[in-house]
Coordinates of C-alpha atoms in Angstrom, one line a residue:
M612 CA 0.0 0.0 0.0
F613 CA 1.0 3.6 -0.5
S614 CA 2.6 5.5 2.4
D615 CA -0.5 7.8 2.9
A616 CA -2.8 4.8 3.2
G617 CA -0.2 3.2 5.5
D618 CA -0.5 6.2 7.8
G619 CA -4.2 5.9 7.6
F620 CA -4.2 2.3 8.7
M621 CA -1.9 3.3 11.6
T622 CA -4.7 5.7 12.5
W623 CA -7.2 2.9 12.3
R624 CA -5.0 0.7 14.6
G625 CA -4.7 3.6 17.0
F626 CA -8.5 3.8 17.1
L627 CA -8.8 0.1 17.8
E628 CA -6.2 0.5 20.6
G629 CA -8.2 3.2 22.3
A630 CA -7.2 6.4 20.6
P631 CA -9.9 8.9 19.6
F632 CA -11.3 8.4 16.1
D633 CA -8.9 9.7 13.4
Y634 CA -5.9 9.8 15.8
A635 CA -2.8 7.6 15.6
L636 CA -0.8 6.5 18.6
R637 CA 2.8 7.5 18.4
P638 CA 5.7 7.3 20.9
D639 CA 5.9 10.5 23.0
P640 CA 9.2 12.2 22.0
S641 CA 9.8 13.2 25.7
N642 CA 9.2 9.7 27.0
I643 CA 9.1 6.9 24.5
L644 CA 7.7 4.5 27.1
I645 CA 4.2 6.1 26.6
D646 CA 2.2 6.8 23.5
I647 CA 0.4 10.0 22.6
A648 CA -2.5 10.4 20.2
V649 CA -1.7 12.5 17.1
S650 CA -4.5 13.8 14.9
Y651 CA -4.5 12.7 11.2
G652 CA -7.5 14.8 10.2
W653 CA -5.8 16.0 7.0
W654 CA -6.4 12.6 5.4
S655 CA -9.9 11.2 4.7
P656 CA -10.8 8.5 7.2
G657 CA -12.7 6.6 4.4
Q658 CA -9.4 5.3 3.1
Y659 CA -9.0 3.1 6.2
F660 CA -12.4 3.0 7.7
F661 CA -14.2 0.9 5.1
P662 CA -11.5 -1.7 4.7
G663 CA -11.0 -1.6 8.5
V664 CA -14.6 -2.4 9.2
L665 CA -14.5 -5.3 6.8
A666 CA -11.3 -6.6 8.4
L667 CA -13.2 -6.6 11.8
T668 CA -15.3 -9.4 10.4
G669 CA -12.2 -11.6 10.2
L670 CA -11.2 -10.9 6.6
P671 CA -7.5 -10.4 6.0
L672 CA -6.8 -6.7 5.4
G673 CA -5.6 -7.3 1.8
I674 CA -8.9 -8.9 0.9
A675 CA -10.9 -6.2 2.7
I676 CA -9.0 -3.5 0.6
T677 CA -9.6 -5.5 -2.6
I678 CA -13.4 -5.6 -1.8
V679 CA -13.5 -1.9 -1.1
V680 CA -11.6 -1.1 -4.3
G681 CA -13.8 -3.5 -6.4
V682 CA -17.0 -2.1 -5.0
S683 CA -15.7 1.5 -5.6
L684 CA -14.9 0.7 -9.2
L685 CA -18.3 -0.8 -9.7
I686 CA -20.1 2.2 -8.2
G687 CA -17.9 4.5 -10.3
L688 CA -18.6 2.6 -13.5
L689 CA -22.4 2.6 -12.8
G690 CA -22.0 6.4 -12.3
W691 CA -20.3 6.7 -15.7
I692 CA -23.1 4.7 -17.3
R693 CA -25.6 7.2 -15.9
L694 CA -23.6 10.2 -17.0
V695 CA -23.3 8.8 -20.5
Q696 CA -27.1 8.3 -20.5
Y697 CA -27.6 11.8 -19.3
F698 CA -25.7 13.2 -22.2
E699 CA -27.5 10.8 -24.6
F700 CA -24.5 9.4 -26.2
A701 CA -24.9 6.6 -28.8
P702 CA -25.0 3.2 -27.0
A703 CA -21.7 2.1 -28.7
V704 CA -20.0 5.3 -27.6
G705 CA -21.3 4.8 -24.1
V706 CA -20.1 1.2 -23.9
L707 CA -16.7 2.1 -25.2
T708 CA -16.4 5.0 -22.8
V709 CA -17.3 2.9 -19.7
F710 CA -15.1 0.1 -21.0
F711 CA -12.0 2.3 -21.4
I712 CA -12.6 4.1 -18.1
G713 CA -12.8 0.7 -16.4
T714 CA -9.6 -0.5 -17.9
F715 CA -7.5 2.6 -17.7
R716 CA -4.4 2.3 -15.4
Y717 CA -6.0 4.9 -13.1
S718 CA -9.0 2.6 -12.5
T719 CA -7.0 -0.6 -12.0
L720 CA -4.0 0.7 -10.1
N721 CA -5.9 0.6 -6.8
F722 CA -5.9 -3.2 -7.0
G723 CA -2.1 -3.4 -7.0
I724 CA -1.0 -0.4 -4.9
Y725 CA -3.7 0.9 -2.6
P726 CA -3.2 4.7 -2.5
G727 CA -6.0 5.3 -0.1
G728 CA -9.0 7.6 -0.7
E729 CA -8.5 7.7 -4.4
A730 CA -10.7 4.6 -4.9
L731 CA -13.5 6.3 -3.0
L732 CA -13.1 9.4 -5.1
Q733 CA -13.2 7.3 -8.2
A734 CA -16.6 6.0 -7.1
A735 CA -17.9 9.4 -6.2
A736 CA -16.6 11.4 -9.2
P737 CA -19.2 10.5 -11.9
W738 CA -22.1 10.8 -9.4
M739 CA -20.9 14.3 -8.4
M740 CA -20.6 15.3 -12.0
L741 CA -24.1 14.1 -12.7
A742 CA -25.4 16.0 -9.7
A743 CA -23.6 19.1 -10.9
C744 CA -25.2 18.8 -14.3
R745 CA -28.7 18.7 -12.7
L746 CA -28.0 21.7 -10.5
Q747 CA -29.1 24.4 -12.9
S748 CA -32.8 23.3 -12.6
R749 CA -32.6 22.9 -8.8
G750 CA -32.1 26.5 -7.6
A751 CA -29.4 28.5 -5.9
A752 CA -29.7 26.8 -2.4
R753 CA -29.0 23.4 -3.8
A754 CA -26.2 24.7 -6.0
F755 CA -24.6 26.2 -2.8
A756 CA -25.0 23.0 -0.9
M757 CA -23.4 21.0 -3.8
A758 CA -20.5 23.5 -3.9
A759 CA -20.0 23.1 -0.1
L760 CA -20.1 19.3 -0.4

């Protein structure tokens, strides 16, 4: 796994060992016999939370990561299908678009080197684009809420 995701899983481990959520346990520099909780709030907790919850069921962490990546890819591809339908592409163009997105290195890299939250972003991106396309008919308040999201 990539180093950022590794730090994320250290945060998950800290949570399981009693640290507050999204804090990692690190040795105290003034006394390495004790641990201190260090916030890792700058990274998305989703990168370790979803595989971590699956690992709590007894699955090995690698399999849990693979399941999260696979489900994220599936959700993302379903989103691309909906986006292609929204723009009314020809069916052949839509199939090719979704096929190529699903086989690009960006989409498959997460199965070999888990970088963390990128798999979740890959799942959310087409759905966010679809929501943004529909904003013009929803009013200013919803547009502001989407921008804040």
